[in-house]
CSV table of C-alpha atoms in Angstrom, one decimal:
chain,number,residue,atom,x,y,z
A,1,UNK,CA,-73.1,52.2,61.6
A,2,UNK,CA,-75.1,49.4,60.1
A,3,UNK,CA,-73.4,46.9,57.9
A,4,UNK,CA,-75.1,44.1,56.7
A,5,UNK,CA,-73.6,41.9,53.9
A,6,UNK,CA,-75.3,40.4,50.6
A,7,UNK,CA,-75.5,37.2,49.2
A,8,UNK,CA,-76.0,35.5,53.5
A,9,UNK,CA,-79.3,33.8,52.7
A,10,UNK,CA,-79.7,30.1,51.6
A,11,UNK,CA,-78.5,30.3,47.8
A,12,UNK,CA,-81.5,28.2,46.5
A,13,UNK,CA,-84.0,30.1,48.0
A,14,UNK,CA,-82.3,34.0,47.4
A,15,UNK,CA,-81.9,32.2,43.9
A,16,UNK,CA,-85.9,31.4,43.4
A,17,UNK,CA,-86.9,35.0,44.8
A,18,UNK,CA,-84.6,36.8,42.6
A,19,UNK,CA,-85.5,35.0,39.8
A,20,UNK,CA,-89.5,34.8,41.0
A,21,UNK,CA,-89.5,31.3,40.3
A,22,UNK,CA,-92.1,30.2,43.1
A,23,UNK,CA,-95.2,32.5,44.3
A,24,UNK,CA,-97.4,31.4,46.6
A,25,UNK,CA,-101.4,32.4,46.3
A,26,UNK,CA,-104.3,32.6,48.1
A,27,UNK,CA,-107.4,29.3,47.8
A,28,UNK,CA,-109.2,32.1,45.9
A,29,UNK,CA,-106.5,32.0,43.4
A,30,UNK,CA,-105.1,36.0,43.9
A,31,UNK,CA,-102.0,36.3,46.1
A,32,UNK,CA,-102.5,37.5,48.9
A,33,UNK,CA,-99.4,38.5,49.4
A,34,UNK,CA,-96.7,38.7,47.5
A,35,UNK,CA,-92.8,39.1,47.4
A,36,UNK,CA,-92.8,42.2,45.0
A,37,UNK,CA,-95.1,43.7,47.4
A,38,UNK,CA,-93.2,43.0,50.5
A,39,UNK,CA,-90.1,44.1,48.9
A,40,UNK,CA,-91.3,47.6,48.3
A,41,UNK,CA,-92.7,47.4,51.6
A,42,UNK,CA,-89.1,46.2,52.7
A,43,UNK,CA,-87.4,49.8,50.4
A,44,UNK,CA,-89.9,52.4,52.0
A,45,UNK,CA,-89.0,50.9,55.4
A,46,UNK,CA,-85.1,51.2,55.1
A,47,UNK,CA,-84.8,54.4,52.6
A,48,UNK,CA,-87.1,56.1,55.4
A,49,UNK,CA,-85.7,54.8,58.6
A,50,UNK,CA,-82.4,53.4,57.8
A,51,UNK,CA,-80.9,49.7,57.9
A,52,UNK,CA,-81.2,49.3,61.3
A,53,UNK,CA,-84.9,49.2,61.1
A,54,UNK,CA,-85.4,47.1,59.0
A,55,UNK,CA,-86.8,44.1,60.2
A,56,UNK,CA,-89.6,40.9,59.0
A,57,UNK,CA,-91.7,42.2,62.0
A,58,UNK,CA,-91.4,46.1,60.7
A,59,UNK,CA,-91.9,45.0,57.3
A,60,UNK,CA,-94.9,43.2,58.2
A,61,UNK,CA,-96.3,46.0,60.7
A,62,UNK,CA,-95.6,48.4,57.3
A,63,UNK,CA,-98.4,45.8,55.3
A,64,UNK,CA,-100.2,45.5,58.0
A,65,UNK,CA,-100.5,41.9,58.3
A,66,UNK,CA,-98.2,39.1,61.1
A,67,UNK,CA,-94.9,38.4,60.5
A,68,UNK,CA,-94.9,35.2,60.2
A,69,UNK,CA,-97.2,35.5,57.3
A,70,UNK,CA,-94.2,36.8,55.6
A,71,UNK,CA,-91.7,34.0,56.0
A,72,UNK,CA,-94.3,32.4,53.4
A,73,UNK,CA,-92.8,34.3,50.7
A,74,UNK,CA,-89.5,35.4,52.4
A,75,UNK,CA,-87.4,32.9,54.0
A,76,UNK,CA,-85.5,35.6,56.1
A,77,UNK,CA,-84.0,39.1,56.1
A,78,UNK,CA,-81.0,37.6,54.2
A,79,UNK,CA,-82.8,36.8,51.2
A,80,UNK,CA,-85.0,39.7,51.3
A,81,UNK,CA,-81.8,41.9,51.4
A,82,UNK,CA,-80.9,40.3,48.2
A,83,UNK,CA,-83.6,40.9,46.9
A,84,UNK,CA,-83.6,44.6,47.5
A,85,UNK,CA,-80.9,44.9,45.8
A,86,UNK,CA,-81.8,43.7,43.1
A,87,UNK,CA,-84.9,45.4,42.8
A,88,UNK,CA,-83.0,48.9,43.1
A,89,UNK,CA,-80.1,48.2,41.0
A,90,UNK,CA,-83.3,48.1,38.6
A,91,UNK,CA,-84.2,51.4,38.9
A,92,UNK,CA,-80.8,53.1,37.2
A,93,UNK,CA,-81.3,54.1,33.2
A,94,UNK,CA,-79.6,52.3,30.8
A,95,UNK,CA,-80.7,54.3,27.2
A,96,UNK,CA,-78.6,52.6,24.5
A,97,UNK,CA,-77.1,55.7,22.7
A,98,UNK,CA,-75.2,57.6,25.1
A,99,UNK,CA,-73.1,60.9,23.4
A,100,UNK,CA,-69.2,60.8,24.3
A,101,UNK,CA,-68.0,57.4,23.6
A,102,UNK,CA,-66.7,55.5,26.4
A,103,UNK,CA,-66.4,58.4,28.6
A,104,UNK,CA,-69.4,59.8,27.9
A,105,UNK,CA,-71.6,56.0,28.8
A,106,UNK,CA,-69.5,55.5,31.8
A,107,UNK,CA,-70.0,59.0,32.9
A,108,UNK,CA,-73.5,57.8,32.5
A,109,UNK,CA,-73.0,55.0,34.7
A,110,UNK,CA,-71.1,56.6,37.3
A,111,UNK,CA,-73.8,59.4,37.4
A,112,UNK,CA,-76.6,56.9,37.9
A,113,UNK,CA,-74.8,54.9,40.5
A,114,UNK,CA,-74.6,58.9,42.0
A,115,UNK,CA,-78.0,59.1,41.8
A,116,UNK,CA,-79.1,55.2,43.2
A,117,UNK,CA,-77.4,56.1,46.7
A,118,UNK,CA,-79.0,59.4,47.4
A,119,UNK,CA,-82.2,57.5,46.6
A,120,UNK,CA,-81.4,55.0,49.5
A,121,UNK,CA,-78.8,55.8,51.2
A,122,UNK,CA,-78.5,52.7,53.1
A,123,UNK,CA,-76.8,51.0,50.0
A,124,UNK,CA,-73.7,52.3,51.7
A,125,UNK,CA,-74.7,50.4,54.2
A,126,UNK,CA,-74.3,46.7,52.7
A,127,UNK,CA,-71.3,44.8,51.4
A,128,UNK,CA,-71.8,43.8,48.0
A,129,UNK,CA,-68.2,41.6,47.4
A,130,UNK,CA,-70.5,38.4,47.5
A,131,UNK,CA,-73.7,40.1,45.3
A,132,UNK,CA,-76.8,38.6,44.5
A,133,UNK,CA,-77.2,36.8,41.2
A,134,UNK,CA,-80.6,38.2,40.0
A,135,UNK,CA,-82.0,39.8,37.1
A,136,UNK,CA,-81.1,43.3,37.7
A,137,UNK,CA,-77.8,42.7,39.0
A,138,UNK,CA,-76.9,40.7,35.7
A,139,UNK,CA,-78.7,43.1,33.6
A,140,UNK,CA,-76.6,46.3,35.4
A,141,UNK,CA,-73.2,44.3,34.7
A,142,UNK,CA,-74.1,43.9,31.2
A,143,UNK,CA,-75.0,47.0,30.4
A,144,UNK,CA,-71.8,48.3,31.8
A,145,UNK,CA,-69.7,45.7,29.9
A,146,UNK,CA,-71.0,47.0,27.1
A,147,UNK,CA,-69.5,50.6,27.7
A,148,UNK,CA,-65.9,49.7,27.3
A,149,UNK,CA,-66.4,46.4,25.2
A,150,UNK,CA,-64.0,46.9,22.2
A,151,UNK,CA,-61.8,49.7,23.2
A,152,UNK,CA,-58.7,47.5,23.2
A,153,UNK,CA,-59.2,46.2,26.8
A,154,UNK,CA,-59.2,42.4,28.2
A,155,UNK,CA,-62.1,41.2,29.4
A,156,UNK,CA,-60.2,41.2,33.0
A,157,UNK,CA,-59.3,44.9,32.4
A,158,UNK,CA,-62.7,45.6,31.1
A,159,UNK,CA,-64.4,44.2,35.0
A,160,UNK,CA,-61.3,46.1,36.6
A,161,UNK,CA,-62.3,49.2,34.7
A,162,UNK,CA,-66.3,48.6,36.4
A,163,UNK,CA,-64.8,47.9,39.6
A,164,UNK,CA,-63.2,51.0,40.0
A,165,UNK,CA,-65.8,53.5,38.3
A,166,UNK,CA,-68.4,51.9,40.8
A,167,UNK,CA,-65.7,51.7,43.9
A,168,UNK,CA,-65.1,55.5,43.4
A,169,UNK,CA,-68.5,56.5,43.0
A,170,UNK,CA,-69.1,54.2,46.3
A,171,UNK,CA,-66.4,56.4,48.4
A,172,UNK,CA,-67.5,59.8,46.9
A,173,UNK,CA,-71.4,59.8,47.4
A,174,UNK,CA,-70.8,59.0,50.9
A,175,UNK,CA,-70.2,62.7,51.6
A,176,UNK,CA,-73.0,63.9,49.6
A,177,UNK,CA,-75.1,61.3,51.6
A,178,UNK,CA,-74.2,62.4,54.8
A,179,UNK,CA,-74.4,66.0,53.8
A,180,UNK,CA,-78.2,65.2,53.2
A,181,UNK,CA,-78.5,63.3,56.1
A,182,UNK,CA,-77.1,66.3,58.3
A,183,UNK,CA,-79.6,68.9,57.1
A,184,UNK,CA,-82.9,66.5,57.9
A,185,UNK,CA,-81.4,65.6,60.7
A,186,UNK,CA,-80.2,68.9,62.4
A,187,UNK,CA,-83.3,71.4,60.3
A,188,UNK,CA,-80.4,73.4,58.7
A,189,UNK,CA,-79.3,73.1,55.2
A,190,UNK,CA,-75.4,73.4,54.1
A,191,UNK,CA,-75.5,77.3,53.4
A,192,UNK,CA,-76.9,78.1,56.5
A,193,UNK,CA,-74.2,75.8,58.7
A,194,UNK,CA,-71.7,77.9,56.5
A,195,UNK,CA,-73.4,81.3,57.2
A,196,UNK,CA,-73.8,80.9,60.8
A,197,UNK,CA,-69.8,79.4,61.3
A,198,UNK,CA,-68.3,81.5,58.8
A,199,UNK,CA,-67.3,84.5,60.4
A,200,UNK,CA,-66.0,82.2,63.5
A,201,UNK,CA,-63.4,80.5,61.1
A,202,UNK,CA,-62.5,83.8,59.3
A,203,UNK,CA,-61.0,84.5,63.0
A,204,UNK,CA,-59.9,81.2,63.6
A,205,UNK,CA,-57.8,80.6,60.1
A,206,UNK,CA,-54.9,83.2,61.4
A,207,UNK,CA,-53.3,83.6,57.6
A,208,UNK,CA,-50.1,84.0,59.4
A,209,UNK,CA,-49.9,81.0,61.5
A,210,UNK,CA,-52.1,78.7,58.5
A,211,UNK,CA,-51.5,80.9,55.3
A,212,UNK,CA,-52.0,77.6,52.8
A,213,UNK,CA,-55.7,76.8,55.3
A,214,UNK,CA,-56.8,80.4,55.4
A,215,UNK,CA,-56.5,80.9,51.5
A,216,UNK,CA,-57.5,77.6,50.3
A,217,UNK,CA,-60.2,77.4,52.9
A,218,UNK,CA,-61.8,80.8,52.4
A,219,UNK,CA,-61.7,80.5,48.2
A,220,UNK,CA,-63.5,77.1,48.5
A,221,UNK,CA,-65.8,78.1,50.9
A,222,UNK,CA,-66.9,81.5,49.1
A,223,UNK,CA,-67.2,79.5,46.5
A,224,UNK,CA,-69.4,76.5,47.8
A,225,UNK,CA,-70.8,78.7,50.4
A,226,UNK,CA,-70.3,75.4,52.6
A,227,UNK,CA,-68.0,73.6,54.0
A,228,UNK,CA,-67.4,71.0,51.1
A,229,UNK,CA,-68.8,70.5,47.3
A,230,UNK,CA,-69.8,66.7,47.5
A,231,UNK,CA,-71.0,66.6,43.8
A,232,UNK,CA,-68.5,69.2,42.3
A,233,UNK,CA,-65.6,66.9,44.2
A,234,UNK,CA,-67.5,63.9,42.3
A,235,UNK,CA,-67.3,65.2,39.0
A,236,UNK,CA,-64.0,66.6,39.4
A,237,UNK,CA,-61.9,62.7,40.7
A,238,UNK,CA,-64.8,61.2,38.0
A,239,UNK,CA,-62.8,63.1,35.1
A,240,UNK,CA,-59.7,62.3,36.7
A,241,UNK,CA,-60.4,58.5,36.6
A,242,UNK,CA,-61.5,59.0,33.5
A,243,UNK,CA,-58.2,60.7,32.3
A,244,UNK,CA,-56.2,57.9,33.7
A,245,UNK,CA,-58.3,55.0,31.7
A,246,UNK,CA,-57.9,56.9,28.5
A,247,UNK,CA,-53.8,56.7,28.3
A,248,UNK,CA,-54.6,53.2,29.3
A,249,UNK,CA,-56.9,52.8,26.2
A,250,UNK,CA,-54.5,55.0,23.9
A,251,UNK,CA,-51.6,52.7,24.7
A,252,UNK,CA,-53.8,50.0,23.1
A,253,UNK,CA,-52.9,48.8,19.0
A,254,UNK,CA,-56.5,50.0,18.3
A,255,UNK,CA,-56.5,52.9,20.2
A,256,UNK,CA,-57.7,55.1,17.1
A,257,UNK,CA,-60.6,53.4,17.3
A,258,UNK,CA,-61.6,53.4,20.8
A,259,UNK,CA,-61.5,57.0,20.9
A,260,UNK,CA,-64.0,57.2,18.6
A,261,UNK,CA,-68.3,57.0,19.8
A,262,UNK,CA,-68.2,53.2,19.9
């Protein structure tokens, strides 16, 4: 698999596209191009075809126009990764009365991340442990702060808390991903994979020589009728994670209050 990595361009430049500082335009004063534009172009290109394809020169064949009239707006695919990014990490909702209290707004957050990666998939793709420093990207981790800002946590546990909502829901869409990726790929959806190999693994799952396999395996199956639940697994280690923040919280001097909608 792919794996590129953020935050490899020339920080000045990833800097002034993230933060649209310089545009070039045409002598008739209209761009004619534009790094919005090629962006988008740049999204359609990888949530379509994956990371590999992207390219300046599949970018540019996607517009229509030369590559090299990109690099006039784009330095390189480094800073037009960043830029991405960014640009997606905009998409998720932040609405500023969430029900629940902290659980319920980083449930939010956790289900929007959910969401993001099965709208590109190839965000799996890139390591993010150098991001880039744009608008979005600043905006997300504010918004998130904000979920579990004065609930009795430091500010360090506060990030840790982020960290490890967004580093779960990171490890657990990748199933639900590749679930989606198998049925466009192979023309058969989960149910039908299950139906057609089902009655091979009822023979297969000998209760006497796997008891614990054959009656775990055949209750979750019925149940999923597939092989796996990605998104009822999700939810289930999500309220788990949860669980496990909350005694942290309640061991807090103002714990009474955290547990309140705040």
């Amino acid at each position: 698999m792919t794996t590129e990595y953020s935050g490899t361009g020339d920080p000045a430049r990833s800097l002034a596209l993230l933060w649209r500082t310089r545009e070039r335009t045409s002598r008739k004063g209209r761009p004619d191009l534009s790094v919005d534009g090629i962006v988008r172009a740049a999204i359609e290109v990888a949530d379509a075809e994956g990371l590999a394809a992207l390219s300046m020169r599949r970018v540019a064949e996607r517009l229509g126009v030369g590559t090299m009239s990109l690099y006039t707006y784009v330095p390189g695919k480094g800073e037009l990764l960043d830029v991405m990014l960014d640009t997606v990490y905009g998409e998720t909702a932040r609405p500023d009365d969430v029900p629940g209290g902290w659980r319920g707004r980083l449930t939010h957050i956790a289900r929007e991340s959910w969401a993001l990666y099965l709208r590109h998939p190839w965000l799996l793709q890139v390591a993010t442990t150098r991001p880039p420093l744009g608008p979005h990207v600043i905006a997300r981790y504010e918004y998130e702060l904000r979920a579990v800002d004065g609930i009795g946590l430091t500010d360090l546990e506060m990030d840790a808390v982020l960290t490890l909502v967004s580093g779960y829901v990171h490890g657990a869409v990748r199933s639900a991903v590749e679930a989606a990726q198998a049925a466009a790929h192979t023309g058969m959806t989960e149910q039908q994979w299950w139906q057609a190999h089902a009655p091979y693994l009822e023979r297969a799952l000998d209760p006497r020589r796997y008891p614990l396999a054959a009656r775990v395996g055949t209750a979750a199956g019925q149940e999923y009728q597939a092989a796996a639940d990605p998104h009822g697994a999700f939810e289930f280690g999500l309220t788990r994670i949860l669980d496990g923040i909350e005694v942290l919280v309640a061991g807090r001097p103002d714990a009474a209050a955290a547990t309140g909608d705040r």
